[in-house]
Amino acid sequence: MEFLSDYGLFLLKAITVVIAILFVVGGVVAVGARNRKPGSEGELSVRKLNDELEDDREQLEDAILSKDELKALDKDKKKEDKARLKAEKKRSKDGLESREVRKRVFVMDFDGDIQASAVDTFRREITAVLTMARPDDEVVVRLESGGGMVHSYGLAASQLKRIRDKGIALTVCVDRVAASGGYMMACIANRIVAAPFAIIGSIGVVAQLPNFSRLLKKHDVDYELFTAGEYKRTVTMFGHNSMKAKDKFQSDLEDTHDLFKAHVKQFRPRIEIEKVATGDIWYGQQAIENKLIDEVGTSDDYIVAACDRADVFGVRYEHRKTLQEKLGISLQKGIESAFTRILTVLSRQQQSKG
């Protein structure tokens, strides 16, 4: 028992040190971000995912197939290329377009925190895509978010609506979670695809804050609040909250919830909104039964299938990182990786004891 006690104390100290280091590293990265000069923020990175998929396939073929099989495969590919060139020549001779215009699919990622911070780069990616996208193209957004601030996610949702307003098909793929503000974004899509155990829903509004008024009163500390306008401030963390203030705050939450429900109903009219707008969450298969999504599947399957019928491009706006930021991020990743390994080992030990 003494060993376990010492080990537990050591683990708590280690976790405290790790958290302190992460805090310092985060500060270094934040300082580097603030010092970034305007006009040198970053650039748009575009990758053709068809080519990456083909490269992966060819590497597997080289590793798995025999020389005779590779030779036969190469022969078949040459036949296909020859037939395609012949068809293009015939079309050109007949006065038709020499090459069929292929549909294009643009893939973007949105990984949302409580402030929806990713919207700053997301809006630039969408703006860039909209300058090139044709009406028969498609935009796919791989979305991961448990929600956060209403106004921040409202702006992020508005960015997706820009795509819909241009008449371009929008698909949102959810592999882990699209809840609350995340679902506020996802519901705008023409089609929502979610993994079997992805968390969907949480159509509700929550707010909470501590109140220190009794503690301040106990220590003879007065808290004075001055406002102009009856509802400039309703509830507060430091003063006494009257029932009228609480009722007003609750009324504001209800109004926000009503707006949220109307938003979802506008883009998902088949949903029984009062049934699902309880703040509850559902997993993928349950979500499709409640018409919150359209299909159960992963983003990987959807994008691989898209590569068979279209030219698929991954679009990402990347900030140029200073040396200070690069060092900070590398250190942070190393510490996080070590911390994750420690937790994994502890989890396995607990499982083995069971």
PDB file of N, CA and C in Angstrom, residues 208-306:
ATOM      1  N   GLN A 208     -23.476  28.725 -17.494  1.00  0.00           N
ATOM      2  CA  GLN A 208     -23.278  28.539 -16.060  1.00  0.00           C
ATOM      3  C   GLN A 208     -22.152  29.449 -15.586  1.00  0.00           C
ATOM      4  N   LEU A 209     -22.259  29.893 -14.355  1.00  0.00           N
ATOM      5  CA  LEU A 209     -21.207  30.731 -13.785  1.00  0.00           C
ATOM      6  C   LEU A 209     -21.269  30.643 -12.273  1.00  0.00           C
ATOM      7  N   PRO A 210     -20.115  30.707 -11.611  1.00  0.00           N
ATOM      8  CA  PRO A 210     -20.111  30.695 -10.146  1.00  0.00           C
ATOM      9  C   PRO A 210     -20.537  32.048  -9.608  1.00  0.00           C
ATOM     10  N   ASN A 211     -20.919  32.072  -8.348  1.00  0.00           N
ATOM     11  CA  ASN A 211     -21.270  33.345  -7.708  1.00  0.00           C
ATOM     12  C   ASN A 211     -20.534  33.435  -6.368  1.00  0.00           C
ATOM     13  N   PHE A 212     -19.743  34.483  -6.223  1.00  0.00           N
ATOM     14  CA  PHE A 212     -18.900  34.638  -5.040  1.00  0.00           C
ATOM     15  C   PHE A 212     -19.438  35.676  -4.064  1.00  0.00           C
ATOM     16  N   SER A 213     -20.681  36.062  -4.209  1.00  0.00           N
ATOM     17  CA  SER A 213     -21.199  37.168  -3.396  1.00  0.00           C
ATOM     18  C   SER A 213     -21.152  36.849  -1.898  1.00  0.00           C
ATOM     19  N   ARG A 214     -21.495  35.617  -1.500  1.00  0.00           N
ATOM     20  CA  ARG A 214     -21.479  35.269  -0.078  1.00  0.00           C
ATOM     21  C   ARG A 214     -20.055  35.240   0.472  1.00  0.00           C
ATOM     22  N   LEU A 215     -19.115  34.774  -0.359  1.00  0.00           N
ATOM     23  CA  LEU A 215     -17.722  34.751   0.069  1.00  0.00           C
ATOM     24  C   LEU A 215     -17.192  36.169   0.277  1.00  0.00           C
ATOM     25  N   LEU A 216     -17.533  37.063  -0.666  1.00  0.00           N
ATOM     26  CA  LEU A 216     -17.100  38.452  -0.539  1.00  0.00           C
ATOM     27  C   LEU A 216     -17.724  39.104   0.696  1.00  0.00           C
ATOM     28  N   LYS A 217     -18.986  38.804   0.916  1.00  0.00           N
ATOM     29  CA  LYS A 217     -19.689  39.373   2.074  1.00  0.00           C
ATOM     30  C   LYS A 217     -19.075  38.885   3.384  1.00  0.00           C
ATOM     31  N   LYS A 218     -18.681  37.610   3.397  1.00  0.00           N
ATOM     32  CA  LYS A 218     -18.077  37.024   4.591  1.00  0.00           C
ATOM     33  C   LYS A 218     -16.783  37.742   4.955  1.00  0.00           C
ATOM     34  N   HIS A 219     -16.056  38.206   3.937  1.00  0.00           N
ATOM     35  CA  HIS A 219     -14.779  38.877   4.174  1.00  0.00           C
ATOM     36  C   HIS A 219     -14.911  40.406   4.090  1.00  0.00           C
ATOM     37  N   ASP A 220     -16.145  40.885   4.218  1.00  0.00           N
ATOM     38  CA  ASP A 220     -16.423  42.337   4.246  1.00  0.00           C
ATOM     39  C   ASP A 220     -15.909  43.052   2.999  1.00  0.00           C
ATOM     40  N   VAL A 221     -16.109  42.413   1.847  1.00  0.00           N
ATOM     41  CA  VAL A 221     -15.716  43.020   0.579  1.00  0.00           C
ATOM     42  C   VAL A 221     -16.994  43.460  -0.145  1.00  0.00           C
ATOM     43  N   ASP A 222     -17.079  44.747  -0.457  1.00  0.00           N
ATOM     44  CA  ASP A 222     -18.238  45.262  -1.186  1.00  0.00           C
ATOM     45  C   ASP A 222     -17.980  45.159  -2.687  1.00  0.00           C
ATOM     46  N   TYR A 223     -19.040  44.824  -3.414  1.00  0.00           N
ATOM     47  CA  TYR A 223     -18.952  44.762  -4.874  1.00  0.00           C
ATOM     48  C   TYR A 223     -19.984  45.726  -5.446  1.00  0.00           C
ATOM     49  N   GLU A 224     -19.509  46.722  -6.184  1.00  0.00           N
ATOM     50  CA  GLU A 224     -20.386  47.733  -6.756  1.00  0.00           C
ATOM     51  C   GLU A 224     -20.428  47.572  -8.271  1.00  0.00           C
ATOM     52  N   LEU A 225     -21.623  47.551  -8.831  1.00  0.00           N
ATOM     53  CA  LEU A 225     -21.803  47.430 -10.278  1.00  0.00           C
ATOM     54  C   LEU A 225     -22.646  48.603 -10.765  1.00  0.00           C
ATOM     55  N   PHE A 226     -22.138  49.339 -11.761  1.00  0.00           N
ATOM     56  CA  PHE A 226     -22.846  50.494 -12.291  1.00  0.00           C
ATOM     57  C   PHE A 226     -23.182  50.241 -13.752  1.00  0.00           C
ATOM     58  N   THR A 227     -24.436  50.417 -14.125  1.00  0.00           N
ATOM     59  CA  THR A 227     -24.867  50.213 -15.507  1.00  0.00           C
ATOM     60  C   THR A 227     -25.839  51.307 -15.924  1.00  0.00           C
ATOM     61  N   ALA A 228     -25.929  51.514 -17.207  1.00  0.00           N
ATOM     62  CA  ALA A 228     -26.954  52.386 -17.773  1.00  0.00           C
ATOM     63  C   ALA A 228     -27.779  51.522 -18.716  1.00  0.00           C
ATOM     64  N   GLY A 229     -29.027  51.348 -18.397  1.00  0.00           N
ATOM     65  CA  GLY A 229     -29.861  50.418 -19.140  1.00  0.00           C
ATOM     66  C   GLY A 229     -30.250  49.269 -18.231  1.00  0.00           C
ATOM     67  N   GLU A 230     -31.533  48.988 -18.135  1.00  0.00           N
ATOM     68  CA  GLU A 230     -32.030  48.021 -17.152  1.00  0.00           C
ATOM     69  C   GLU A 230     -31.395  46.650 -17.305  1.00  0.00           C
ATOM     70  N   TYR A 231     -31.170  46.236 -18.554  1.00  0.00           N
ATOM     71  CA  TYR A 231     -30.671  44.880 -18.783  1.00  0.00           C
ATOM     72  C   TYR A 231     -29.247  44.870 -19.337  1.00  0.00           C
ATOM     73  N   LYS A 232     -28.491  45.947 -19.074  1.00  0.00           N
ATOM     74  CA  LYS A 232     -27.090  45.950 -19.508  1.00  0.00           C
ATOM     75  C   LYS A 232     -26.330  44.803 -18.846  1.00  0.00           C
ATOM     76  N   ARG A 233     -26.648  44.499 -17.621  1.00  0.00           N
ATOM     77  CA  ARG A 233     -26.085  43.350 -16.927  1.00  0.00           C
ATOM     78  C   ARG A 233     -27.193  42.683 -16.140  1.00  0.00           C
ATOM     79  N   THR A 234     -27.381  41.385 -16.361  1.00  0.00           N
ATOM     80  CA  THR A 234     -28.430  40.669 -15.608  1.00  0.00           C
ATOM     81  C   THR A 234     -27.787  39.918 -14.439  1.00  0.00           C
ATOM     82  N   VAL A 235     -27.235  38.725 -14.685  1.00  0.00           N
ATOM     83  CA  VAL A 235     -26.586  38.000 -13.593  1.00  0.00           C
ATOM     84  C   VAL A 235     -25.110  38.344 -13.557  1.00  0.00           C
ATOM     85  N   THR A 236     -24.519  38.246 -12.387  1.00  0.00           N
ATOM     86  CA  THR A 236     -23.112  38.583 -12.197  1.00  0.00           C
ATOM     87  C   THR A 236     -22.448  37.553 -11.294  1.00  0.00           C
ATOM     88  N   MET A 237     -21.122  37.442 -11.372  1.00  0.00           N
ATOM     89  CA  MET A 237     -20.385  36.472 -10.568  1.00  0.00           C
ATOM     90  C   MET A 237     -20.118  36.978  -9.153  1.00  0.00           C
ATOM     91  N   PHE A 238     -20.160  38.303  -8.939  1.00  0.00           N
ATOM     92  CA  PHE A 238     -19.693  38.845  -7.668  1.00  0.00           C
ATOM     93  C   PHE A 238     -20.770  39.501  -6.822  1.00  0.00           C
ATOM     94  N   GLY A 239     -21.857  39.894  -7.419  1.00  0.00           N
ATOM     95  CA  GLY A 239     -22.918  40.539  -6.653  1.00  0.00           C
ATOM     96  C   GLY A 239     -24.114  39.619  -6.464  1.00  0.00           C
ATOM     97  N   HIS A 240     -25.092  40.090  -5.721  1.00  0.00           N
ATOM     98  CA  HIS A 240     -26.323  39.322  -5.511  1.00  0.00           C
ATOM     99  C   HIS A 240     -27.162  39.327  -6.789  1.00  0.00           C
ATOM    100  N   ASN A 241     -27.641  38.166  -7.179  1.00  0.00           N
ATOM    101  CA  ASN A 241     -28.481  38.041  -8.373  1.00  0.00           C
ATOM    102  C   ASN A 241     -29.947  37.952  -7.958  1.00  0.00           C
ATOM    103  N   SER A 242     -30.688  38.956  -8.337  1.00  0.00           N
ATOM    104  CA  SER A 242     -32.108  38.972  -7.994  1.00  0.00           C
ATOM    105  C   SER A 242     -32.871  37.979  -8.864  1.00  0.00           C
ATOM    106  N   MET A 243     -34.076  37.642  -8.424  1.00  0.00           N
ATOM    107  CA  MET A 243     -34.904  36.725  -9.192  1.00  0.00           C
ATOM    108  C   MET A 243     -35.250  37.326 -10.552  1.00  0.00           C
ATOM    109  N   LYS A 244     -35.433  38.632 -10.593  1.00  0.00           N
ATOM    110  CA  LYS A 244     -35.741  39.304 -11.859  1.00  0.00           C
ATOM    111  C   LYS A 244     -34.577  39.159 -12.834  1.00  0.00           C
ATOM    112  N   ALA A 245     -33.343  39.293 -12.319  1.00  0.00           N
ATOM    113  CA  ALA A 245     -32.159  39.148 -13.171  1.00  0.00           C
ATOM    114  C   ALA A 245     -32.043  37.719 -13.689  1.00  0.00           C
ATOM    115  N   LYS A 246     -32.305  36.758 -12.806  1.00  0.00           N
ATOM    116  CA  LYS A 246     -32.234  35.345 -13.214  1.00  0.00           C
ATOM    117  C   LYS A 246     -33.298  35.024 -14.261  1.00  0.00           C
ATOM    118  N   ASP A 247     -34.492  35.539 -14.066  1.00  0.00           N
ATOM    119  CA  ASP A 247     -35.573  35.291 -15.027  1.00  0.00           C
ATOM    120  C   ASP A 247     -35.228  35.875 -16.400  1.00  0.00           C
ATOM    121  N   LYS A 248     -34.630  37.078 -16.415  1.00  0.00           N
ATOM    122  CA  LYS A 248     -34.244  37.709 -17.666  1.00  0.00           C
ATOM    123  C   LYS A 248     -33.164  36.889 -18.372  1.00  0.00           C
ATOM    124  N   PHE A 249     -32.201  36.405 -17.594  1.00  0.00           N
ATOM    125  CA  PHE A 249     -31.122  35.588 -18.163  1.00  0.00           C
ATOM    126  C   PHE A 249     -31.681  34.290 -18.751  1.00  0.00           C
ATOM    127  N   GLN A 250     -32.594  33.666 -18.024  1.00  0.00           N
ATOM    128  CA  GLN A 250     -33.226  32.434 -18.512  1.00  0.00           C
ATOM    129  C   GLN A 250     -34.040  32.706 -19.769  1.00  0.00           C
ATOM    130  N   SER A 251     -34.707  33.852 -19.802  1.00  0.00           N
ATOM    131  CA  SER A 251     -35.495  34.233 -20.980  1.00  0.00           C
ATOM    132  C   SER A 251     -34.595  34.399 -22.205  1.00  0.00           C
ATOM    133  N   ASP A 252     -33.404  34.970 -21.983  1.00  0.00           N
ATOM    134  CA  ASP A 252     -32.452  35.129 -23.087  1.00  0.00           C
ATOM    135  C   ASP A 252     -31.997  33.769 -23.613  1.00  0.00           C
ATOM    136  N   LEU A 253     -31.778  32.825 -22.704  1.00  0.00           N
ATOM    137  CA  LEU A 253     -31.393  31.472 -23.116  1.00  0.00           C
ATOM    138  C   LEU A 253     -32.502  30.818 -23.938  1.00  0.00           C
ATOM    139  N   GLU A 254     -33.740  31.000 -23.502  1.00  0.00           N
ATOM    140  CA  GLU A 254     -34.872  30.423 -24.236  1.00  0.00           C
ATOM    141  C   GLU A 254     -34.983  31.033 -25.640  1.00  0.00           C
ATOM    142  N   ASP A 255     -34.751  32.335 -25.738  1.00  0.00           N
ATOM    143  CA  ASP A 255     -34.795  32.994 -27.058  1.00  0.00           C
ATOM    144  C   ASP A 255     -33.716  32.431 -27.976  1.00  0.00           C
ATOM    145  N   THR A 256     -32.532  32.234 -27.423  1.00  0.00           N
ATOM    146  CA  THR A 256     -31.437  31.666 -28.217  1.00  0.00           C
ATOM    147  C   THR A 256     -31.771  30.249 -28.658  1.00  0.00           C
ATOM    148  N   HIS A 257     -32.390  29.482 -27.767  1.00  0.00           N
ATOM    149  CA  HIS A 257     -32.794  28.115 -28.109  1.00  0.00           C
ATOM    150  C   HIS A 257     -33.828  28.116 -29.228  1.00  0.00           C
ATOM    151  N   ASP A 258     -34.772  29.033 -29.160  1.00  0.00           N
ATOM    152  CA  ASP A 258     -35.790  29.133 -30.217  1.00  0.00           C
ATOM    153  C   ASP A 258     -35.141  29.456 -31.573  1.00  0.00           C
ATOM    154  N   LEU A 259     -34.158  30.336 -31.557  1.00  0.00           N
ATOM    155  CA  LEU A 259     -33.440  30.664 -32.800  1.00  0.00           C
ATOM    156  C   LEU A 259     -32.689  29.453 -33.329  1.00  0.00           C
ATOM    157  N   PHE A 260     -32.088  28.703 -32.429  1.00  0.00           N
ATOM    158  CA  PHE A 260     -31.355  27.492 -32.793  1.00  0.00           C
ATOM    159  C   PHE A 260     -32.305  26.484 -33.446  1.00  0.00           C
ATOM    160  N   LYS A 261     -33.467  26.287 -32.835  1.00  0.00           N
ATOM    161  CA  LYS A 261     -34.444  25.332 -33.380  1.00  0.00           C
ATOM    162  C   LYS A 261     -34.943  25.774 -34.753  1.00  0.00           C
ATOM    163  N   ALA A 262     -35.197  27.062 -34.901  1.00  0.00           N
ATOM    164  CA  ALA A 262     -35.661  27.578 -36.198  1.00  0.00           C
ATOM    165  C   ALA A 262     -34.587  27.398 -37.267  1.00  0.00           C
ATOM    166  N   HIS A 263     -33.345  27.585 -36.875  1.00  0.00           N
ATOM    167  CA  HIS A 263     -32.216  27.406 -37.794  1.00  0.00           C
ATOM    168  C   HIS A 263     -32.153  25.960 -38.282  1.00  0.00           C
ATOM    169  N   VAL A 264     -32.236  25.013 -37.355  1.00  0.00           N
ATOM    170  CA  VAL A 264     -32.179  23.591 -37.728  1.00  0.00           C
ATOM    171  C   VAL A 264     -33.372  23.223 -38.606  1.00  0.00           C
ATOM    172  N   LYS A 265     -34.544  23.682 -38.226  1.00  0.00           N
ATOM    173  CA  LYS A 265     -35.762  23.360 -38.971  1.00  0.00           C
ATOM    174  C   LYS A 265     -35.704  23.915 -40.393  1.00  0.00           C
ATOM    175  N   GLN A 266     -35.063  25.073 -40.575  1.00  0.00           N
ATOM    176  CA  GLN A 266     -34.959  25.669 -41.904  1.00  0.00           C
ATOM    177  C   GLN A 266     -34.184  24.772 -42.859  1.00  0.00           C
ATOM    178  N   PHE A 267     -33.110  24.175 -42.362  1.00  0.00           N
ATOM    179  CA  PHE A 267     -32.257  23.383 -43.238  1.00  0.00           C
ATOM    180  C   PHE A 267     -32.547  21.883 -43.178  1.00  0.00           C
ATOM    181  N   ARG A 268     -33.238  21.427 -42.114  1.00  0.00           N
ATOM    182  CA  ARG A 268     -33.618  20.016 -42.010  1.00  0.00           C
ATOM    183  C   ARG A 268     -35.125  19.952 -41.727  1.00  0.00           C
ATOM    184  N   PRO A 269     -35.954  20.301 -42.718  1.00  0.00           N
ATOM    185  CA  PRO A 269     -37.395  20.420 -42.488  1.00  0.00           C
ATOM    186  C   PRO A 269     -38.081  19.110 -42.094  1.00  0.00           C
ATOM    187  N   ARG A 270     -37.456  17.963 -42.381  1.00  0.00           N
ATOM    188  CA  ARG A 270     -38.079  16.678 -42.057  1.00  0.00           C
ATOM    189  C   ARG A 270     -37.925  16.302 -40.585  1.00  0.00           C
ATOM    190  N   ILE A 271     -37.103  17.059 -39.878  1.00  0.00           N
ATOM    191  CA  ILE A 271     -36.874  16.760 -38.452  1.00  0.00           C
ATOM    192  C   ILE A 271     -38.104  17.131 -37.613  1.00  0.00           C
ATOM    193  N   GLU A 272     -38.438  16.276 -36.633  1.00  0.00           N
ATOM    194  CA  GLU A 272     -39.446  16.628 -35.621  1.00  0.00           C
ATOM    195  C   GLU A 272     -38.708  17.442 -34.558  1.00  0.00           C
ATOM    196  N   ILE A 273     -38.684  18.739 -34.732  1.00  0.00           N
ATOM    197  CA  ILE A 273     -37.776  19.591 -33.981  1.00  0.00           C
ATOM    198  C   ILE A 273     -38.003  19.528 -32.472  1.00  0.00           C
ATOM    199  N   GLU A 274     -39.243  19.480 -32.007  1.00  0.00           N
ATOM    200  CA  GLU A 274     -39.493  19.447 -30.566  1.00  0.00           C
ATOM    201  C   GLU A 274     -39.037  18.129 -29.949  1.00  0.00           C
ATOM    202  N   LYS A 275     -38.984  17.092 -30.766  1.00  0.00           N
ATOM    203  CA  LYS A 275     -38.532  15.788 -30.290  1.00  0.00           C
ATOM    204  C   LYS A 275     -37.028  15.743 -30.092  1.00  0.00           C
ATOM    205  N   VAL A 276     -36.280  16.418 -30.974  1.00  0.00           N
ATOM    206  CA  VAL A 276     -34.816  16.311 -30.932  1.00  0.00           C
ATOM    207  C   VAL A 276     -34.142  17.521 -30.283  1.00  0.00           C
ATOM    208  N   ALA A 277     -34.880  18.623 -30.098  1.00  0.00           N
ATOM    209  CA  ALA A 277     -34.256  19.842 -29.562  1.00  0.00           C
ATOM    210  C   ALA A 277     -34.329  19.881 -28.039  1.00  0.00           C
ATOM    211  N   THR A 278     -33.929  18.781 -27.418  1.00  0.00           N
ATOM    212  CA  THR A 278     -33.968  18.680 -25.956  1.00  0.00           C
ATOM    213  C   THR A 278     -32.584  18.830 -25.332  1.00  0.00           C
ATOM    214  N   GLY A 279     -31.571  19.003 -26.167  1.00  0.00           N
ATOM    215  CA  GLY A 279     -30.202  19.037 -25.668  1.00  0.00           C
ATOM    216  C   GLY A 279     -29.566  17.664 -25.613  1.00  0.00           C
ATOM    217  N   ASP A 280     -30.324  16.629 -25.960  1.00  0.00           N
ATOM    218  CA  ASP A 280     -29.822  15.248 -25.941  1.00  0.00           C
ATOM    219  C   ASP A 280     -28.919  14.997 -27.153  1.00  0.00           C
ATOM    220  N   ILE A 281     -28.127  13.928 -27.072  1.00  0.00           N
ATOM    221  CA  ILE A 281     -27.253  13.562 -28.194  1.00  0.00           C
ATOM    222  C   ILE A 281     -27.586  12.141 -28.655  1.00  0.00           C
ATOM    223  N   TRP A 282     -27.219  11.867 -29.908  1.00  0.00           N
ATOM    224  CA  TRP A 282     -27.449  10.542 -30.484  1.00  0.00           C
ATOM    225  C   TRP A 282     -26.184  10.081 -31.203  1.00  0.00           C
ATOM    226  N   TYR A 283     -26.017   8.759 -31.279  1.00  0.00           N
ATOM    227  CA  TYR A 283     -24.939   8.204 -32.095  1.00  0.00           C
ATOM    228  C   TYR A 283     -25.424   8.054 -33.532  1.00  0.00           C
ATOM    229  N   GLY A 284     -24.476   7.778 -34.438  1.00  0.00           N
ATOM    230  CA  GLY A 284     -24.766   7.786 -35.865  1.00  0.00           C
ATOM    231  C   GLY A 284     -26.047   7.095 -36.284  1.00  0.00           C
ATOM    232  N   GLN A 285     -26.207   5.813 -35.926  1.00  0.00           N
ATOM    233  CA  GLN A 285     -27.382   5.066 -36.363  1.00  0.00           C
ATOM    234  C   GLN A 285     -28.665   5.638 -35.771  1.00  0.00           C
ATOM    235  N   GLN A 286     -28.601   6.071 -34.508  1.00  0.00           N
ATOM    236  CA  GLN A 286     -29.775   6.699 -33.887  1.00  0.00           C
ATOM    237  C   GLN A 286     -30.085   8.030 -34.565  1.00  0.00           C
ATOM    238  N   ALA A 287     -29.033   8.752 -34.952  1.00  0.00           N
ATOM    239  CA  ALA A 287     -29.215  10.057 -35.584  1.00  0.00           C
ATOM    240  C   ALA A 287     -29.926   9.941 -36.923  1.00  0.00           C
ATOM    241  N   ILE A 288     -29.623   8.888 -37.672  1.00  0.00           N
ATOM    242  CA  ILE A 288     -30.286   8.730 -38.971  1.00  0.00           C
ATOM    243  C   ILE A 288     -31.757   8.387 -38.778  1.00  0.00           C
ATOM    244  N   GLU A 289     -32.080   7.672 -37.715  1.00  0.00           N
ATOM    245  CA  GLU A 289     -33.478   7.355 -37.415  1.00  0.00           C
ATOM    246  C   GLU A 289     -34.257   8.614 -37.038  1.00  0.00           C
ATOM    247  N   ASN A 290     -33.565   9.584 -36.458  1.00  0.00           N
ATOM    248  CA  ASN A 290     -34.204  10.854 -36.083  1.00  0.00           C
ATOM    249  C   ASN A 290     -34.059  11.929 -37.154  1.00  0.00           C
ATOM    250  N   LYS A 291     -33.541  11.489 -38.331  1.00  0.00           N
ATOM    251  CA  LYS A 291     -33.400  12.384 -39.499  1.00  0.00           C
ATOM    252  C   LYS A 291     -32.424  13.539 -39.257  1.00  0.00           C
ATOM    253  N   LEU A 292     -31.536  13.361 -38.285  1.00  0.00           N
ATOM    254  CA  LEU A 292     -30.511  14.372 -38.030  1.00  0.00           C
ATOM    255  C   LEU A 292     -29.385  14.289 -39.050  1.00  0.00           C
ATOM    256  N   ILE A 293     -29.180  13.101 -39.620  1.00  0.00           N
ATOM    257  CA  ILE A 293     -28.176  12.897 -40.662  1.00  0.00           C
ATOM    258  C   ILE A 293     -28.822  12.117 -41.808  1.00  0.00           C
ATOM    259  N   ASP A 294     -28.067  11.947 -42.898  1.00  0.00           N
ATOM    260  CA  ASP A 294     -28.612  11.272 -44.078  1.00  0.00           C
ATOM    261  C   ASP A 294     -27.972   9.916 -44.353  1.00  0.00           C
ATOM    262  N   GLU A 295     -26.781   9.698 -43.807  1.00  0.00           N
ATOM    263  CA  GLU A 295     -26.063   8.468 -44.143  1.00  0.00           C
ATOM    264  C   GLU A 295     -25.071   8.134 -43.031  1.00  0.00           C
ATOM    265  N   VAL A 296     -24.918   6.838 -42.757  1.00  0.00           N
ATOM    266  CA  VAL A 296     -23.924   6.385 -41.792  1.00  0.00           C
ATOM    267  C   VAL A 296     -22.690   5.924 -42.557  1.00  0.00           C
ATOM    268  N   GLY A 297     -21.546   6.502 -42.233  1.00  0.00           N
ATOM    269  CA  GLY A 297     -20.300   6.148 -42.903  1.00  0.00           C
ATOM    270  C   GLY A 297     -19.192   7.084 -42.464  1.00  0.00           C
ATOM    271  N   THR A 298     -17.967   6.759 -42.844  1.00  0.00           N
ATOM    272  CA  THR A 298     -16.825   7.592 -42.466  1.00  0.00           C
ATOM    273  C   THR A 298     -16.466   8.546 -43.594  1.00  0.00           C
ATOM    274  N   SER A 299     -15.741   9.589 -43.242  1.00  0.00           N
ATOM    275  CA  SER A 299     -15.285  10.538 -44.258  1.00  0.00           C
ATOM    276  C   SER A 299     -14.316   9.870 -45.222  1.00  0.00           C
ATOM    277  N   ASP A 300     -13.544   8.891 -44.734  1.00  0.00           N
ATOM    278  CA  ASP A 300     -12.590   8.182 -45.593  1.00  0.00           C
ATOM    279  C   ASP A 300     -13.314   7.470 -46.741  1.00  0.00           C
ATOM    280  N   ASP A 301     -14.376   6.734 -46.392  1.00  0.00           N
ATOM    281  CA  ASP A 301     -15.132   6.017 -47.426  1.00  0.00           C
ATOM    282  C   ASP A 301     -15.749   6.982 -48.432  1.00  0.00           C
ATOM    283  N   TYR A 302     -16.266   8.099 -47.915  1.00  0.00           N
ATOM    284  CA  TYR A 302     -16.929   9.061 -48.803  1.00  0.00           C
ATOM    285  C   TYR A 302     -15.933   9.673 -49.780  1.00  0.00           C
ATOM    286  N   ILE A 303     -14.753  10.040 -49.285  1.00  0.00           N
ATOM    287  CA  ILE A 303     -13.760  10.696 -50.140  1.00  0.00           C
ATOM    288  C   ILE A 303     -13.128   9.725 -51.127  1.00  0.00           C
ATOM    289  N   VAL A 304     -12.877   8.482 -50.698  1.00  0.00           N
ATOM    290  CA  VAL A 304     -12.336   7.475 -51.622  1.00  0.00           C
ATOM    291  C   VAL A 304     -13.323   7.222 -52.756  1.00  0.00           C
ATOM    292  N   ALA A 305     -14.613   7.131 -52.424  1.00  0.00           N
ATOM    293  CA  ALA A 305     -15.633   6.941 -53.456  1.00  0.00           C
ATOM    294  C   ALA A 305     -15.688   8.141 -54.397  1.00  0.00           C
ATOM    295  N   ALA A 306     -15.510   9.343 -53.844  1.00  0.00           N
ATOM    296  CA  ALA A 306     -15.534  10.549 -54.669  1.00  0.00           C
ATOM    297  C   ALA A 306     -14.381  10.558 -55.669  1.00  0.00           C
TER     298      ALA A 306
END
